[in-house]
Tab-separated table of C-alpha atoms in Angstrom:
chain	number	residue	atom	x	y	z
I	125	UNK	CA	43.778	96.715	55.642
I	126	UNK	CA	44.426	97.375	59.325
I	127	UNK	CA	45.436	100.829	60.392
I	128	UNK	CA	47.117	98.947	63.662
I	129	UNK	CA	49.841	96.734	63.215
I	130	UNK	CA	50.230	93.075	63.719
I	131	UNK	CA	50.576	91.987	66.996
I	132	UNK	CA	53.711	89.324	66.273
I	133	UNK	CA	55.553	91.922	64.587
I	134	UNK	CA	55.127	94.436	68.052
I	135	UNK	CA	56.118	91.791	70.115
I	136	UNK	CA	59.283	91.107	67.658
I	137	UNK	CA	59.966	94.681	67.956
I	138	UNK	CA	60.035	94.366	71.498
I	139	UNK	CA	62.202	90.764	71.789
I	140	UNK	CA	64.883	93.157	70.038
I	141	UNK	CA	64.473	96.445	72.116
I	142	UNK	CA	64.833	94.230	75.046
I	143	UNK	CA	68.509	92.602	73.147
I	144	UNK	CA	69.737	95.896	72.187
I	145	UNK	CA	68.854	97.112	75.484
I	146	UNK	CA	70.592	94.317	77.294
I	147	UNK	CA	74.036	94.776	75.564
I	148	UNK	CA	74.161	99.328	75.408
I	149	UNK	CA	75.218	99.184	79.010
I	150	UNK	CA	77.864	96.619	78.913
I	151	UNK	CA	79.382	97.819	75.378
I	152	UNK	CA	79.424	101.545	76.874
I	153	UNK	CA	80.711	100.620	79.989
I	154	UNK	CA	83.634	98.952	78.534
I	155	UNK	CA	83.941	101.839	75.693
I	156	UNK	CA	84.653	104.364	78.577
I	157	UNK	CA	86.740	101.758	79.999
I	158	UNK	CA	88.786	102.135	77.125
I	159	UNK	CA	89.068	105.382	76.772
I	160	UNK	CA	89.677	106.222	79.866
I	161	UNK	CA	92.130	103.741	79.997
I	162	UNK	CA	93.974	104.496	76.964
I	163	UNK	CA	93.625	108.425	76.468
I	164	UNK	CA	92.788	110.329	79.390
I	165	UNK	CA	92.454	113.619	79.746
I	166	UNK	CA	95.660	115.271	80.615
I	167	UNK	CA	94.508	117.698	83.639
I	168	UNK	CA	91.199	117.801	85.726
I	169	UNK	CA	88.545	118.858	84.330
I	170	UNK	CA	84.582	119.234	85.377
I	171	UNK	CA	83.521	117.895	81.586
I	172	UNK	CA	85.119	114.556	80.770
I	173	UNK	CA	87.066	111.762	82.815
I	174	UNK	CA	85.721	110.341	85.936
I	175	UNK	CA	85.575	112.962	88.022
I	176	UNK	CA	85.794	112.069	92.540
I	177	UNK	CA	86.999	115.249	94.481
I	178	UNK	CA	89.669	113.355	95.818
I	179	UNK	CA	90.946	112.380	92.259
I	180	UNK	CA	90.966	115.960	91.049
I	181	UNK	CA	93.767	117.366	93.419
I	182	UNK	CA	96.798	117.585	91.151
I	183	UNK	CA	97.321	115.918	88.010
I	184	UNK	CA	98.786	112.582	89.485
I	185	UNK	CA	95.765	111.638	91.286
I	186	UNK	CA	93.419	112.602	87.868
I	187	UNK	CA	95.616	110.377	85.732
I	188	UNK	CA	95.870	107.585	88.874
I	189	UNK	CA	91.705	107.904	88.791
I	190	UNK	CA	91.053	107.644	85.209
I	191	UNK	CA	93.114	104.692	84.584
I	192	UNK	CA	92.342	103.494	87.757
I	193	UNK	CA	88.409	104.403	86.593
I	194	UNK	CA	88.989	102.816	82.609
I	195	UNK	CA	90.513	99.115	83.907
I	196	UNK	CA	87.457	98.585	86.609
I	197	UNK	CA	84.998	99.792	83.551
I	198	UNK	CA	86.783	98.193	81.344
I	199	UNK	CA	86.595	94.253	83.229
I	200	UNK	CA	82.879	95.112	84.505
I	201	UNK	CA	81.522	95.687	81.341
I	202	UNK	CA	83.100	92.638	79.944
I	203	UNK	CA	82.127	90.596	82.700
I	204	UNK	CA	78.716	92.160	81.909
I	205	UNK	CA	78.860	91.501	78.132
I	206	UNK	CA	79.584	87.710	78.704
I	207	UNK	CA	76.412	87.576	81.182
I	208	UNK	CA	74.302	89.292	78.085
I	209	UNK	CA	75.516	86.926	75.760
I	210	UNK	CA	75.023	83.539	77.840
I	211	UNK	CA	71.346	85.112	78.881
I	212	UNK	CA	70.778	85.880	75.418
I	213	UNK	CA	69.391	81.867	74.328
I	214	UNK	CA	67.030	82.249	77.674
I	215	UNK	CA	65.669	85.328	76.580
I	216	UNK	CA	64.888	84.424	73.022
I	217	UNK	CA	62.872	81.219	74.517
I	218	UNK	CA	60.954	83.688	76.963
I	219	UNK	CA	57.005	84.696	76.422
I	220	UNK	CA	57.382	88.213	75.960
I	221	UNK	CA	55.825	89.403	79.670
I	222	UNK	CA	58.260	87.118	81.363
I	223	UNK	CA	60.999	88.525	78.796
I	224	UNK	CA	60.376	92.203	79.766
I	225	UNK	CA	60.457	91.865	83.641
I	226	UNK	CA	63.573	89.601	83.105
I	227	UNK	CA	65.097	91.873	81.554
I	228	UNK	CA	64.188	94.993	84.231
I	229	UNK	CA	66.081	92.505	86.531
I	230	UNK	CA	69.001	92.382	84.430
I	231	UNK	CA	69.294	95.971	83.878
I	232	UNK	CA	69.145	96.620	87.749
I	233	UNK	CA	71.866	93.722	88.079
I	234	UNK	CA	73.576	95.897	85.957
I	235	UNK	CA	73.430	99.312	87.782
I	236	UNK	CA	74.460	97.693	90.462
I	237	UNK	CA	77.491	96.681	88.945
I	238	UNK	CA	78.315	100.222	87.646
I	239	UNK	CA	77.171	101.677	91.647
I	240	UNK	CA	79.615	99.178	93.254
I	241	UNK	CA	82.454	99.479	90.815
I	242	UNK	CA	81.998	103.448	91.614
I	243	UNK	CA	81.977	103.128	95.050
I	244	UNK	CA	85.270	100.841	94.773
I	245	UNK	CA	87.099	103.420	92.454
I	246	UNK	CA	86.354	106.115	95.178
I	247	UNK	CA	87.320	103.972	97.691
I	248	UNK	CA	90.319	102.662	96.687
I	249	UNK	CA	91.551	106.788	95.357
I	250	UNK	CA	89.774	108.041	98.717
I	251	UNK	CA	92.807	105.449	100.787
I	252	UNK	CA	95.422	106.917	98.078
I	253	UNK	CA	95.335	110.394	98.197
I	254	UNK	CA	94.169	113.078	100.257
I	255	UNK	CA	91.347	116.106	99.074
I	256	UNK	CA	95.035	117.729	97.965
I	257	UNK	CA	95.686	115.676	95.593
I	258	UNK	CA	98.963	114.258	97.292
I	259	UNK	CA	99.529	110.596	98.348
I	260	UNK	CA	98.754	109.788	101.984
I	261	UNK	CA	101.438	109.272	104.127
I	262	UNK	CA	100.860	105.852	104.791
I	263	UNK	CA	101.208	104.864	100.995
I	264	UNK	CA	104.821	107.319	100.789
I	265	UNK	CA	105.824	104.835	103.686
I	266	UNK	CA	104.645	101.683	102.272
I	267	UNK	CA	106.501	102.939	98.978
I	268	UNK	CA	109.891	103.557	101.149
I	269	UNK	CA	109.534	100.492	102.625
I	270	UNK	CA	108.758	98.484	99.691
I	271	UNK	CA	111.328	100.020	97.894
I	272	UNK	CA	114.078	99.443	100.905
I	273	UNK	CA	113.632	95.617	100.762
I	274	UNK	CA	113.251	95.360	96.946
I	275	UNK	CA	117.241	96.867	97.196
I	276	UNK	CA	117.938	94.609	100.238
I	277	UNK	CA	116.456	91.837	97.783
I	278	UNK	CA	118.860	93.191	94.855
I	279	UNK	CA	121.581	93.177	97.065
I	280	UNK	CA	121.256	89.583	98.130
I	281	UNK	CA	121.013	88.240	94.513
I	282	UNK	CA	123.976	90.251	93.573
I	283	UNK	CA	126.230	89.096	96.511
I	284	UNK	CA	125.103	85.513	95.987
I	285	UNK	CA	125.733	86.028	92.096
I	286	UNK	CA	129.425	86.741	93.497
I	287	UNK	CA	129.873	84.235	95.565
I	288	UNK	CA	128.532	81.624	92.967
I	289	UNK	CA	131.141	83.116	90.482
I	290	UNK	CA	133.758	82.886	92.675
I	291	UNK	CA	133.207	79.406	93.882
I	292	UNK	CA	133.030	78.331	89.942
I	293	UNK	CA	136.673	80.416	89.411
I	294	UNK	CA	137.813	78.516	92.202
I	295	UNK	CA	136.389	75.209	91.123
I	296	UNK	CA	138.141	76.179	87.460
I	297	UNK	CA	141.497	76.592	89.062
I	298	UNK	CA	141.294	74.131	91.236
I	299	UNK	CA	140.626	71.964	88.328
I	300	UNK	CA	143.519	73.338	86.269
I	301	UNK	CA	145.759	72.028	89.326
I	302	UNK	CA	144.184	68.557	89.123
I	303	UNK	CA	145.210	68.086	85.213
I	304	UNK	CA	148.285	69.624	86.071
């Protein structure tokens, strides 16, 4: 009877450290996704929500950030999910030396997609809305713009909806005359 334990059942141990370890930061990453996606916090806060300075001016720029914040999470960590699970059959065929610095590489591939998807999230609230809280001016124009030819648009369809009704009233009485 040996005090130490057997040396395939370690290295089992370890295979499925290494799988379990592979898959916590894609399944959390899309978890807070979710939930900040789906219930954020109602007003700033220094405790829960994704918290950039810029995103905690007024209540419109925390709510823009955490959903903002939740769909980015949310598609990284399923992009990263489907890259565990396609890795997965290499891993399992791996000596276990090769496995573990494999998956080191993997878990730094992943940070990096959590930094980057950060640093777009800031970036993209950063262009939005000033340390206020309020949307930049360039967006409020953009908006007034967008919003003058979306009417002009509206108005366009409608007065060719007119015109295409009145050419088929015409084309109706004219055709009344004709079987007259």
């Amino acid at each position: 009877m040996s005090i130490l334990p057997d040396l395939a059942d370690v290295m089992d141990w370890i295979v499925k450290g290494v799988n379990i370890a592979l898959i916590i930061g894609p399944v959390v990453l899309a978890v807070l996704g979710l939930w900040y996606l789906l219930l954020p916090t109602r007003e700033a806060n220094h405790f829960i929500g994704y918290r950039f300075f810029w995103g905690m001016g007024s209540v419109k720029s925390w709510k823009f950030t955490q959903r903002l914040a939740g769909a980015v999470w949310l598609g990284v960590g399923i992009k990263m999910a489907m890259e565990a699970y396609e890795n997965q059959a290499q891993l399992e065929a791996m000596e276990t030396i090769d496995l573990m610095y494999t998956a080191i590489e993997v878990i730094i591939h992943q940070v990096w997609y959590v930094v980057v998807s950060c640093l777009i999230i800031n970036a993209i609230v950063f262009l939005i809305f000033n340390f206020k809280g309020n949307v930049r001016r360039l967006w409020r124009w953009m908006g007034r713009k967008i919003k003058e030819l979306f009417l002009k648009l509206k108005s366009n369809v409608e007065a060719n909806m007119a015109e295409s009704r009145a050419e088929k009233k015409a084309e109706k009485k004219a055709k009344k005359k004709t079987e007259k």
